Coordinates of N, CA and C in Angstrom, one line a residue:
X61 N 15.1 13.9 -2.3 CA 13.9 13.1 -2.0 C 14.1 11.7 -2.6
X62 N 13.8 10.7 -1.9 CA 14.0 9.1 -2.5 C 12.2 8.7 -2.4
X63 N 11.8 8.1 -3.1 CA 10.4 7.7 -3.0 C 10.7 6.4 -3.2
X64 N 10.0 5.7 -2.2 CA 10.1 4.3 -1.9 C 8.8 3.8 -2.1
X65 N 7.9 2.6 -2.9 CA 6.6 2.2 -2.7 C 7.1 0.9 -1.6
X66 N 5.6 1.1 -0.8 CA 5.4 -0.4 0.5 C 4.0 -1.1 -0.7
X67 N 4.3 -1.9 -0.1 CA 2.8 -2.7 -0.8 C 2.6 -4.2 -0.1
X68 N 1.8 -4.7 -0.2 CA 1.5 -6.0 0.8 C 0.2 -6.2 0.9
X69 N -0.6 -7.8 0.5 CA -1.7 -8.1 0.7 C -2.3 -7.9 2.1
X70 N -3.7 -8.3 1.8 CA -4.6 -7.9 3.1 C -4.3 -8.8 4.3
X71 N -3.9 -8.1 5.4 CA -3.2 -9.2 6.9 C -2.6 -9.3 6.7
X72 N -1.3 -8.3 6.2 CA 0.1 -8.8 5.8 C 1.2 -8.1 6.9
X73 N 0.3 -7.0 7.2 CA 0.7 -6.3 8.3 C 1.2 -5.0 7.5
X74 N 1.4 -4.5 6.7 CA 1.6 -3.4 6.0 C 1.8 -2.0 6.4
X75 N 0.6 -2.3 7.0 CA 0.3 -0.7 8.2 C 1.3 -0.5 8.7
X76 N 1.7 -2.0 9.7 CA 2.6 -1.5 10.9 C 3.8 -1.5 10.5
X77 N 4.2 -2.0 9.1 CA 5.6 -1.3 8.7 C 5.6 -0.5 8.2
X78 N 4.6 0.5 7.9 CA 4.3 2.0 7.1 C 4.5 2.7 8.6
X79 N 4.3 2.3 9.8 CA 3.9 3.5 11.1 C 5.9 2.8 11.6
X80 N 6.1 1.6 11.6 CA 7.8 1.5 11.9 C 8.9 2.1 11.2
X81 N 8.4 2.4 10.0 CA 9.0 3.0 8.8 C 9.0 5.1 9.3
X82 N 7.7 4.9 9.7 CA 8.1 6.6 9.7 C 8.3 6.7 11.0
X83 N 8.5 6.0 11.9 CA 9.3 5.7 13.5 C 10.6 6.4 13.3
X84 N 11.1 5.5 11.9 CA 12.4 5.6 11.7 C 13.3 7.0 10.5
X85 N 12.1 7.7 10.6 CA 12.6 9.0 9.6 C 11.9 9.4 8.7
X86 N 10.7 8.2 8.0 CA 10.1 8.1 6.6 C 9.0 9.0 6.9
X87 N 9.0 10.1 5.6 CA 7.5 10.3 5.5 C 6.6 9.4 5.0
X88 N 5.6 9.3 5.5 CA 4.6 8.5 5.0 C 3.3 8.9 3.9
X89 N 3.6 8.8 2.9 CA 1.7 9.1 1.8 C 1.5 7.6 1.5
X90 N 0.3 7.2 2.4 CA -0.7 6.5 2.7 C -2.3 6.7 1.8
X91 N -1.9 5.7 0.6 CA -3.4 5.5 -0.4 C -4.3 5.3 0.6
X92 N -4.1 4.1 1.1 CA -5.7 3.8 2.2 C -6.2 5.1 2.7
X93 N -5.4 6.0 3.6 CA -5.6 7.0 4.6 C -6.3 8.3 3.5
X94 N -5.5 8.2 2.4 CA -6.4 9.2 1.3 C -7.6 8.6 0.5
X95 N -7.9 7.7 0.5 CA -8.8 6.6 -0.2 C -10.0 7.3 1.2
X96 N -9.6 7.5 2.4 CA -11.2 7.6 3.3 C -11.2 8.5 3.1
X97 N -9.9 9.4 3.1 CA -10.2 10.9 2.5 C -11.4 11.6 1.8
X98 N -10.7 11.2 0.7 CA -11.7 11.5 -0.4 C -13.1 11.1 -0.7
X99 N -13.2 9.9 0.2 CA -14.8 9.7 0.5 C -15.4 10.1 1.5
X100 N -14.4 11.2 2.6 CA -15.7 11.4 3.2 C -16.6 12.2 2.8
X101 N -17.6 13.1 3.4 CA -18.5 13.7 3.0 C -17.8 15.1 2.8
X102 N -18.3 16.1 1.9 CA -17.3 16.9 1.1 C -16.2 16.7 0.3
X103 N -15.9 15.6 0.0 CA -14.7 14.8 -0.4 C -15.1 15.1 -1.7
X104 N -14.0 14.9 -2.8 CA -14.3 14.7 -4.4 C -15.1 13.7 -4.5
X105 N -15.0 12.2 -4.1 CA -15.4 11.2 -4.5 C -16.8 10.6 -3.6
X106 N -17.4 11.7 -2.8 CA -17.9 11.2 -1.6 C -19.5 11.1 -2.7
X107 N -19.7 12.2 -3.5 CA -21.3 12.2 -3.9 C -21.2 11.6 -5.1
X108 N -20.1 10.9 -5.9 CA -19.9 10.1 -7.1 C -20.1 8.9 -6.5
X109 N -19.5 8.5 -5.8 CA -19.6 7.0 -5.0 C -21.4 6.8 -4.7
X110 N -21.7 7.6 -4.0 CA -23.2 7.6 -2.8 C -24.1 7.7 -4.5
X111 N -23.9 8.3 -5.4 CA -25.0 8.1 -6.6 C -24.7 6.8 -7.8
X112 N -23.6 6.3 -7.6 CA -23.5 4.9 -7.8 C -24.1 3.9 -7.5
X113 N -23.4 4.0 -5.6 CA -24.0 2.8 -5.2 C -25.3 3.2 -4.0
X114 N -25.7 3.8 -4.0 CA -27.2 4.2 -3.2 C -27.3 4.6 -2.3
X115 N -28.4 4.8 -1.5 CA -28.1 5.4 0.0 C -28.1 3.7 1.2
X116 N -27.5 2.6 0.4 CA -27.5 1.7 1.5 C -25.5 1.5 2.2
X117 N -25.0 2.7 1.2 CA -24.0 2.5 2.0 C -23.1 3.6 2.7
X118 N -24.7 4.4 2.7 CA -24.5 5.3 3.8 C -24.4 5.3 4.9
X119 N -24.0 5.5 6.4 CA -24.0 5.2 7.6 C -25.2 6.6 8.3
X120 N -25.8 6.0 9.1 CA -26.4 7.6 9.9 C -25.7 8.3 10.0
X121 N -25.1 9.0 10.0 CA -24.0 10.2 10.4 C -23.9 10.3 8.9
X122 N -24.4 10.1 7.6 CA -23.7 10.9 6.8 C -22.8 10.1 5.6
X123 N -21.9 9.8 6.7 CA -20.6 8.8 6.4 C -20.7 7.6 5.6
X124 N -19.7 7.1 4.7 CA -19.4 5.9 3.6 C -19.7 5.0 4.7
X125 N -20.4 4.0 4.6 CA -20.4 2.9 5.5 C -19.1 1.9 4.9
X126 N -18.4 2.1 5.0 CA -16.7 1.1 4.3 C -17.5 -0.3 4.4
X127 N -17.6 -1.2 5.4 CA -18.1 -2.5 5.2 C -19.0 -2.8 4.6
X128 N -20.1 -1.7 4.3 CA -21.2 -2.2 3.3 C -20.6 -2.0 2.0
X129 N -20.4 -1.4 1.5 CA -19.5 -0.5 0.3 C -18.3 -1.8 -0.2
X130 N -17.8 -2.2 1.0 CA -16.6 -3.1 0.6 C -17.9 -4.9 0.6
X131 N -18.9 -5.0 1.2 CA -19.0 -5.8 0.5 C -19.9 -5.9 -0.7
X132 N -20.1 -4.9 -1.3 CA -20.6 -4.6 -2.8 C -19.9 -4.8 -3.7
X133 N -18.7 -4.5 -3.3 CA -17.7 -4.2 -4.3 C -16.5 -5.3 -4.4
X134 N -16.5 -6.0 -3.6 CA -15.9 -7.6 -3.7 C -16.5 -8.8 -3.7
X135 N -17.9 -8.8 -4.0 CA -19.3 -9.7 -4.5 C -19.0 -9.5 -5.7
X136 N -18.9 -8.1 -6.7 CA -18.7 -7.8 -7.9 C -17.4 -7.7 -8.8
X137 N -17.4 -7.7 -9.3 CA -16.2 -7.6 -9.9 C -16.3 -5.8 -10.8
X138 N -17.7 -5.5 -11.4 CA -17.5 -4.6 -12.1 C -18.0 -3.5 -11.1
X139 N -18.7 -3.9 -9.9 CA -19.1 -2.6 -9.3 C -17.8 -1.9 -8.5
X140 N -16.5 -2.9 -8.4 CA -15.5 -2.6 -7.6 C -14.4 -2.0 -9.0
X141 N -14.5 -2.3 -10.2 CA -14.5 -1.8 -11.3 C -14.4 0.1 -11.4
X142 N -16.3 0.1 -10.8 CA -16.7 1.5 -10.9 C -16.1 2.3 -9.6
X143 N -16.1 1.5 -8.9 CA -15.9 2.4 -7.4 C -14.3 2.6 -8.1
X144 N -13.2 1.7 -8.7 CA -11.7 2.4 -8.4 C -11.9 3.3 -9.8
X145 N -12.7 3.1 -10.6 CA -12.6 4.4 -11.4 C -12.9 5.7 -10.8
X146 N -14.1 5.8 -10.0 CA -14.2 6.9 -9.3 C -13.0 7.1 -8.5
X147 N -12.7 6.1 -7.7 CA -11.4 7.1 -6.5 C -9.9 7.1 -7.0
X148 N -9.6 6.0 -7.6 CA -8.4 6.1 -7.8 C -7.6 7.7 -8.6
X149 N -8.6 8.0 -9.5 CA -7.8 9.1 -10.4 C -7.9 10.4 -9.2
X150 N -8.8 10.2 -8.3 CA -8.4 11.7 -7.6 C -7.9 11.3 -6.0
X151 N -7.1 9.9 -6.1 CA -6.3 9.5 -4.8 C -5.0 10.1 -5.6
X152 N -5.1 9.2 -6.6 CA -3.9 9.3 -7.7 C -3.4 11.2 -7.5
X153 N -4.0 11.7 -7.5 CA -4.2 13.1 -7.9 C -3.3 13.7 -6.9
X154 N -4.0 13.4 -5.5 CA -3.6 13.7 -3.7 C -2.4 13.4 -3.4
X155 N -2.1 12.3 -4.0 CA -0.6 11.7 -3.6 C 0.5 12.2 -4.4
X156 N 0.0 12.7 -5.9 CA 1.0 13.6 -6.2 C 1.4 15.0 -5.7
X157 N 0.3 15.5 -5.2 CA 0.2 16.7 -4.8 C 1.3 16.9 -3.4
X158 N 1.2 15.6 -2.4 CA 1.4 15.7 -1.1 C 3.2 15.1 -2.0
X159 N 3.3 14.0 -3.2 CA 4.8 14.2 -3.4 C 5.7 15.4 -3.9
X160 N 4.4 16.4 -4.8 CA 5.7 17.7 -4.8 C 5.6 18.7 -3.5
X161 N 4.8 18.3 -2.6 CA 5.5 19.2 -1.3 C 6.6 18.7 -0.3
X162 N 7.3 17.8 -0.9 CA 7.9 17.3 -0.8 C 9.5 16.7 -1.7
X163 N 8.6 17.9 -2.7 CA 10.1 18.0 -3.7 C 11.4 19.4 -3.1
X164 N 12.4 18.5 -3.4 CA 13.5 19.2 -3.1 C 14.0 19.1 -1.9
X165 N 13.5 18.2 -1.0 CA 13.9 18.1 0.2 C 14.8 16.7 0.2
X166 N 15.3 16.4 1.4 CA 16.3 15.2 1.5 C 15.7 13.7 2.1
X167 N 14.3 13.9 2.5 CA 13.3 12.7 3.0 C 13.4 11.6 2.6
X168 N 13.2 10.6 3.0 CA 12.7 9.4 2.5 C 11.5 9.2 2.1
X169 N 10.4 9.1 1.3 CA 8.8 9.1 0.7 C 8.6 8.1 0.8
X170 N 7.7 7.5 1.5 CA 7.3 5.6 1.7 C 5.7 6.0 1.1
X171 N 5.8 5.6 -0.3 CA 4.1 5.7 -0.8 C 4.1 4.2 -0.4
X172 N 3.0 4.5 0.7 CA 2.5 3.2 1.2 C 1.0 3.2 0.0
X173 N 1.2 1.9 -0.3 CA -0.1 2.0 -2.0 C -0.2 0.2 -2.4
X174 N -1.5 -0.2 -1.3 CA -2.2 -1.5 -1.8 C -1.8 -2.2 -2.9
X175 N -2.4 -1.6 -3.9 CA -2.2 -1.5 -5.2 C -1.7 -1.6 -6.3
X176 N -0.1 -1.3 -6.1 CA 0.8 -1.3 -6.5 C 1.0 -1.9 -7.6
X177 N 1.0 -3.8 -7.2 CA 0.7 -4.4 -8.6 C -0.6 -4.6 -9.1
X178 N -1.4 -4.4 -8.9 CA -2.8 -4.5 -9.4 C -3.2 -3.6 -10.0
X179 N -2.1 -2.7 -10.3 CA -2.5 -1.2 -11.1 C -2.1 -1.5 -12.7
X180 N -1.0 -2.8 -12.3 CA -0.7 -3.2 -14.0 C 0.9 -2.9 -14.2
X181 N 1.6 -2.2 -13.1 CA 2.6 -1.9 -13.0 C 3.8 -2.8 -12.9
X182 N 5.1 -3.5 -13.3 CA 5.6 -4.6 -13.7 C 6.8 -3.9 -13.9
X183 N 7.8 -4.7 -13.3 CA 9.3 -4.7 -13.7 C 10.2 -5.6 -13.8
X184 N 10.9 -5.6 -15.0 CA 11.6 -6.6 -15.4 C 13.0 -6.4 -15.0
X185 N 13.5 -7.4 -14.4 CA 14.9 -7.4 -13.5 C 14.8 -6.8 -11.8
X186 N 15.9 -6.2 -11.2 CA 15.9 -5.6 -10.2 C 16.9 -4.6 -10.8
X187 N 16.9 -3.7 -9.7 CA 17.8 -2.1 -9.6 C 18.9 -2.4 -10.0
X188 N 19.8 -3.7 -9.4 CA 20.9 -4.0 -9.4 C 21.5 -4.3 -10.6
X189 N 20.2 -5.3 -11.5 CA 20.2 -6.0 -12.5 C 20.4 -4.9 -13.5
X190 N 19.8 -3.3 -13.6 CA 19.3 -2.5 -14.3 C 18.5 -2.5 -14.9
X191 N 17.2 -3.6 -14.1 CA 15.4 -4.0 -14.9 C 14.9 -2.9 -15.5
X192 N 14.6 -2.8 -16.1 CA 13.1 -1.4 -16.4 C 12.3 -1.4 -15.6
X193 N 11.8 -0.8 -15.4 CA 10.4 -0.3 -14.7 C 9.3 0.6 -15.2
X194 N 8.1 -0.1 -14.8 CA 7.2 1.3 -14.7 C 6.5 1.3 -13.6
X195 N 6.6 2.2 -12.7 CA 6.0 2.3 -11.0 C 5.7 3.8 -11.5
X196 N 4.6 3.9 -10.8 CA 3.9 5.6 -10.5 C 4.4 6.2 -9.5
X197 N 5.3 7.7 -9.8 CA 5.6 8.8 -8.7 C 6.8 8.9 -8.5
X198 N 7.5 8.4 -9.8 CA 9.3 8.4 -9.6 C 9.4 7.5 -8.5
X199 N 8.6 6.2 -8.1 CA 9.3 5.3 -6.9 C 10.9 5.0 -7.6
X200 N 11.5 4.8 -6.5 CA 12.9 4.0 -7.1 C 13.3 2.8 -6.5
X201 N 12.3 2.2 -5.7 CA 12.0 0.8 -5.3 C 11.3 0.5 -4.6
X202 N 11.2 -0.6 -4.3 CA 9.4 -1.5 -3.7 C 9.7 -2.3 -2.4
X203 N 9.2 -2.2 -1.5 CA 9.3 -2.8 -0.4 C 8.3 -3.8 -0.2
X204 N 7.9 -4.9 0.0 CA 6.7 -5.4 0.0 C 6.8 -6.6 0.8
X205 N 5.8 -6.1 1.7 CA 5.6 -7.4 3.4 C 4.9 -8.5 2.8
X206 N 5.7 -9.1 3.0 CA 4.8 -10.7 2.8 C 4.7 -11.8 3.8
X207 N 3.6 -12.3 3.9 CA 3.4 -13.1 5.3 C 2.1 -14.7 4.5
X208 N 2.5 -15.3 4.7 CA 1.6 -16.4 4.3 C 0.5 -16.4 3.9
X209 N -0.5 -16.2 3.3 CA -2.2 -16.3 2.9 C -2.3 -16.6 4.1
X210 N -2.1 -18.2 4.6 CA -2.7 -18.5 6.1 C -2.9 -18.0 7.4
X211 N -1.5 -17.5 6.9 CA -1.5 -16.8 8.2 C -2.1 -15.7 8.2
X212 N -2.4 -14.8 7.4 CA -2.7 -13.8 6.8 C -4.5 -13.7 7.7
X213 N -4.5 -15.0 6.9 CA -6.5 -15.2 7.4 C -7.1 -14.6 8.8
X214 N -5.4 -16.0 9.5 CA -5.6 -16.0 11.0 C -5.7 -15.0 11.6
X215 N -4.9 -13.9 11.4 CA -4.6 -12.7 11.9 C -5.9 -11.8 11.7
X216 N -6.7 -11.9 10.6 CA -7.8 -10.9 10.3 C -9.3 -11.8 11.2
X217 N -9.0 -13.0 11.1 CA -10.2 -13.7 11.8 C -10.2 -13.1 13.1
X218 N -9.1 -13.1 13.4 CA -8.5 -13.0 15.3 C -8.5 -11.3 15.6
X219 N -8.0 -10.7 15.2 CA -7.8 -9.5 15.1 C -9.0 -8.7 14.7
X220 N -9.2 -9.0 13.7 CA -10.3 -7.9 13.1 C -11.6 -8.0 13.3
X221 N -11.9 -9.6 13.7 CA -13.2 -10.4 13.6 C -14.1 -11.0 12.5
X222 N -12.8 -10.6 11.2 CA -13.2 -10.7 10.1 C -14.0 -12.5 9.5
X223 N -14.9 -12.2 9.1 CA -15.1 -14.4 8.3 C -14.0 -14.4 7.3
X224 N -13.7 -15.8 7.5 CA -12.5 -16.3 6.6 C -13.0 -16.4 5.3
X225 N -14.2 -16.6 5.3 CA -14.5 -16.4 3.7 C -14.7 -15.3 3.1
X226 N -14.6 -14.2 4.0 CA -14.0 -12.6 3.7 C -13.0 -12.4 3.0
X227 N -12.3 -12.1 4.2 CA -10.4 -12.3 4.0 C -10.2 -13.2 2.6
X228 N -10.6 -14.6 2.0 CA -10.1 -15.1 0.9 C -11.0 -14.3 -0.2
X229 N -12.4 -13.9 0.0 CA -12.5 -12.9 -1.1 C -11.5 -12.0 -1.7
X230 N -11.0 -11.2 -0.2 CA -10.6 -10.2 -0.9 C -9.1 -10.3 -1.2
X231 N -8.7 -11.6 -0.9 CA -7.3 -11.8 -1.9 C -7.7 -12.4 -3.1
X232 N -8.4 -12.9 -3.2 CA -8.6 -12.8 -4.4 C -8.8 -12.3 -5.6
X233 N -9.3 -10.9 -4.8 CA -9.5 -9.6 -5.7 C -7.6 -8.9 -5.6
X234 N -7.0 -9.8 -5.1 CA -5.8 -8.7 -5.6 C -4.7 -9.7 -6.1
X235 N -3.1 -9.0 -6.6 CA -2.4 -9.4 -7.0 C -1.9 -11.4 -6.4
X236 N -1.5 -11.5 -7.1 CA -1.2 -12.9 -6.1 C 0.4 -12.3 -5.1
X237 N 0.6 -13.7 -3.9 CA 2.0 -13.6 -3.7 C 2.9 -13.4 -4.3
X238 N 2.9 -14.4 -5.5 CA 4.4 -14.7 -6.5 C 4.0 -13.5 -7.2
X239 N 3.0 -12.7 -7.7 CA 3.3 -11.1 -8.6 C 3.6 -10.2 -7.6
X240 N 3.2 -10.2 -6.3 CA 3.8 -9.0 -5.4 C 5.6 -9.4 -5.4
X241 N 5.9 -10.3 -5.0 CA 7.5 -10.9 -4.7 C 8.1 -10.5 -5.6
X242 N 7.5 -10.6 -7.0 CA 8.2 -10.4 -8.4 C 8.7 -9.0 -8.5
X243 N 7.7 -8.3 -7.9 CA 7.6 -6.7 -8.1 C 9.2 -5.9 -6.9
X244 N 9.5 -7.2 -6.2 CA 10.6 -6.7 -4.9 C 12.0 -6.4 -5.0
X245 N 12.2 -5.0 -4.5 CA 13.1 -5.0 -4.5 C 13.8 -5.5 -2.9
X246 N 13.3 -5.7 -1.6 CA 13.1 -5.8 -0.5 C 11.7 -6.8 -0.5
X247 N 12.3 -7.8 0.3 CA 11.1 -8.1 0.8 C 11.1 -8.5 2.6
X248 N 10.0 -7.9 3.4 CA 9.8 -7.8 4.9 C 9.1 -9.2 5.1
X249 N 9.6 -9.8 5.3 CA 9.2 -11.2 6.5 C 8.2 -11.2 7.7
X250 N 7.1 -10.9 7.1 CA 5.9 -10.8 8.5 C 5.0 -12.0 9.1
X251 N 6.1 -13.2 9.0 CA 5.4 -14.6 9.2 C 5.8 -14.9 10.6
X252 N 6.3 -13.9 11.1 CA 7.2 -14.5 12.9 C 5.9 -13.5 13.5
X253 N 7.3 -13.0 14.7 CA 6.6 -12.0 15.9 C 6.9 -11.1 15.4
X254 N 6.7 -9.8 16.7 CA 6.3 -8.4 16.4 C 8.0 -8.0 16.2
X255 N 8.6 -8.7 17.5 CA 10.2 -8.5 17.5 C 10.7 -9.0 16.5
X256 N 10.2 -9.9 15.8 CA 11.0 -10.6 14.1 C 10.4 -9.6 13.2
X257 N 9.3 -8.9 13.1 CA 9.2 -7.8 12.0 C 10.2 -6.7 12.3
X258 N 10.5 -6.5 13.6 CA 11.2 -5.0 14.0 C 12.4 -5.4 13.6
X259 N 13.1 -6.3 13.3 CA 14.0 -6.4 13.1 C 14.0 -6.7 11.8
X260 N 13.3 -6.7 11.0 CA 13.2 -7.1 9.4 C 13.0 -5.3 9.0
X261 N 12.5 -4.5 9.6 CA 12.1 -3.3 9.2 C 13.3 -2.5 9.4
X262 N 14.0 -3.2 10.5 CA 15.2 -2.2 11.0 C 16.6 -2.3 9.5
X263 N 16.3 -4.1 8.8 CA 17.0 -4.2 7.9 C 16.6 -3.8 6.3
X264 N 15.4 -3.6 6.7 CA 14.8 -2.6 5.0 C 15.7 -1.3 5.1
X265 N 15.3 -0.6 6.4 CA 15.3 0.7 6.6 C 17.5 0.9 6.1
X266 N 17.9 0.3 6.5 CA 19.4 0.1 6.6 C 19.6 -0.1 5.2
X267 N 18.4 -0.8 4.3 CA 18.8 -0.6 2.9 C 18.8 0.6 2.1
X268 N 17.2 1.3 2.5 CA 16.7 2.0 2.0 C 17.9 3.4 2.2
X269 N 18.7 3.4 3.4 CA 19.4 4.9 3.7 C 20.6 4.8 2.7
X270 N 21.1 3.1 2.9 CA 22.2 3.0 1.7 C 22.0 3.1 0.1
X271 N 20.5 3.1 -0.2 CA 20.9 3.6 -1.2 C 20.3 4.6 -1.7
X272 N 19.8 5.8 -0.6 CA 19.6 7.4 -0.9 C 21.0 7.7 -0.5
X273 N 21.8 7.1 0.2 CA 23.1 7.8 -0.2 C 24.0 7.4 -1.5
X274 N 23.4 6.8 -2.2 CA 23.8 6.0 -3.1 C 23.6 6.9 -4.3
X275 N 22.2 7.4 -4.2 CA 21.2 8.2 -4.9 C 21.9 9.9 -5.2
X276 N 22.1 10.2 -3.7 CA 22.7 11.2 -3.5 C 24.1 11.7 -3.7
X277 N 24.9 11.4 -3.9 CA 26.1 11.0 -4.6 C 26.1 12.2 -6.1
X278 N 27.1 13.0 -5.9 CA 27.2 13.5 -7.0 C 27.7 13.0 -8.3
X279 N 27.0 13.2 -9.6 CA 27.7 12.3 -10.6 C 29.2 12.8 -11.3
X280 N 29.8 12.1 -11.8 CA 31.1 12.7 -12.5 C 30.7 13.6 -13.4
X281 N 32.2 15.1 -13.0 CA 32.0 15.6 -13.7 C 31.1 16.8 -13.2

């Protein structure tokens, strides 16, 4: 097994090289996709969240209202504080779980994980260089899409319907560009078209096999 982390700001396009990625062989463990997990209702984090933040970010049905919730929590600084103390340790938890069922096999692991650097996590040098590291989950390198802030906006205004003074909130709340770049061992070019990412993913992927055979390689002796 090779575990690879993706990471990339908001409108960076991330997703769609986490869904081109497992096109191409990768299993995928997706923080976001365990992050709704665990809030929905019956979830670990679903009645720790809801007695936090109240019944206004509840939806009729039951359900986390995500937009209300997400804008409590990026108005604040400490109430988005409380919310990643509650979910992170038992996302954290799920993604280990779902990486030892997946021990001992020959896969590719794409922990797709927002977060990445905003977890505090930092490496000095690259692979090649023989930097140190500390990454969570035995990653053995970082792939990370990057696409302009601007452009970034445009795409969530247009796309999502999101306000631009949304979208800059919530980069704000996360790592910058130059600390995600820093953290790369790969970096995916998501500033063109759909056919200029496919072909930027086609050249991650081409890295990533060369060096699980790299990995895989018996040592001397």
């Amino acid at each position: 097994m090779l575990v690879v982390g993706l990471t990339g700001g908001i409108g960076s396009g991330k997703s769609t090289v986490s869904s081109l990625l497992e096109a191409r062989g990768a299993v995928v463990v997706d923080a976001d996709r365990i992050a709704r997990e665990v809030v929905a209702p019956g979830g670990p984090a679903y009645q720790p969240v809801v007695d936090r933040f109240g019944p206004g970010v509840v939806s009729a049905d039951g359900a986390i209202d995500r937009p209300a919730l997400a804008a409590v929590v990026f108005a604040d600084a400490s109430a988005r504080a409380d919310l990643e103390a509650i979910t992170h340790p038992v996302v954290g938890a799920t993604m280990a779980e779902r990486l030892t069922a997946q021990a001992g096999s020959d896969n590719v692991v794409v922990l797709d994980v927002p977060l990445l650097v905003e977890g505090g996590r930092r490496r000095a040098g690259g692979e090649a260089a023989g930097g140190e590291r500390s990454l969570p989950h035995g990653v053995a390198a970082v792939l990370v899409v990057d696409t302009p802030p601007e452009v970034a906006v445009q795409r969530l205004v247009r796309d999502r319907g999101m306000k631009a003074a949304d979208v800059e909130a919530r980069m704000a709340a996360q790592a910058t560009r130059e600390e995600r770049l820093e953290l790369a061992d790969v970096v995916i070019d998501n500033s063109g078209s759909p056919e200029d990412l496919r072909a930027e993913v086609d050249r991650a992927w081409a890295w990533i096999e060369d060096l699980h055979r790299r990995r895989s390689r018996p040592g001397p002796g």
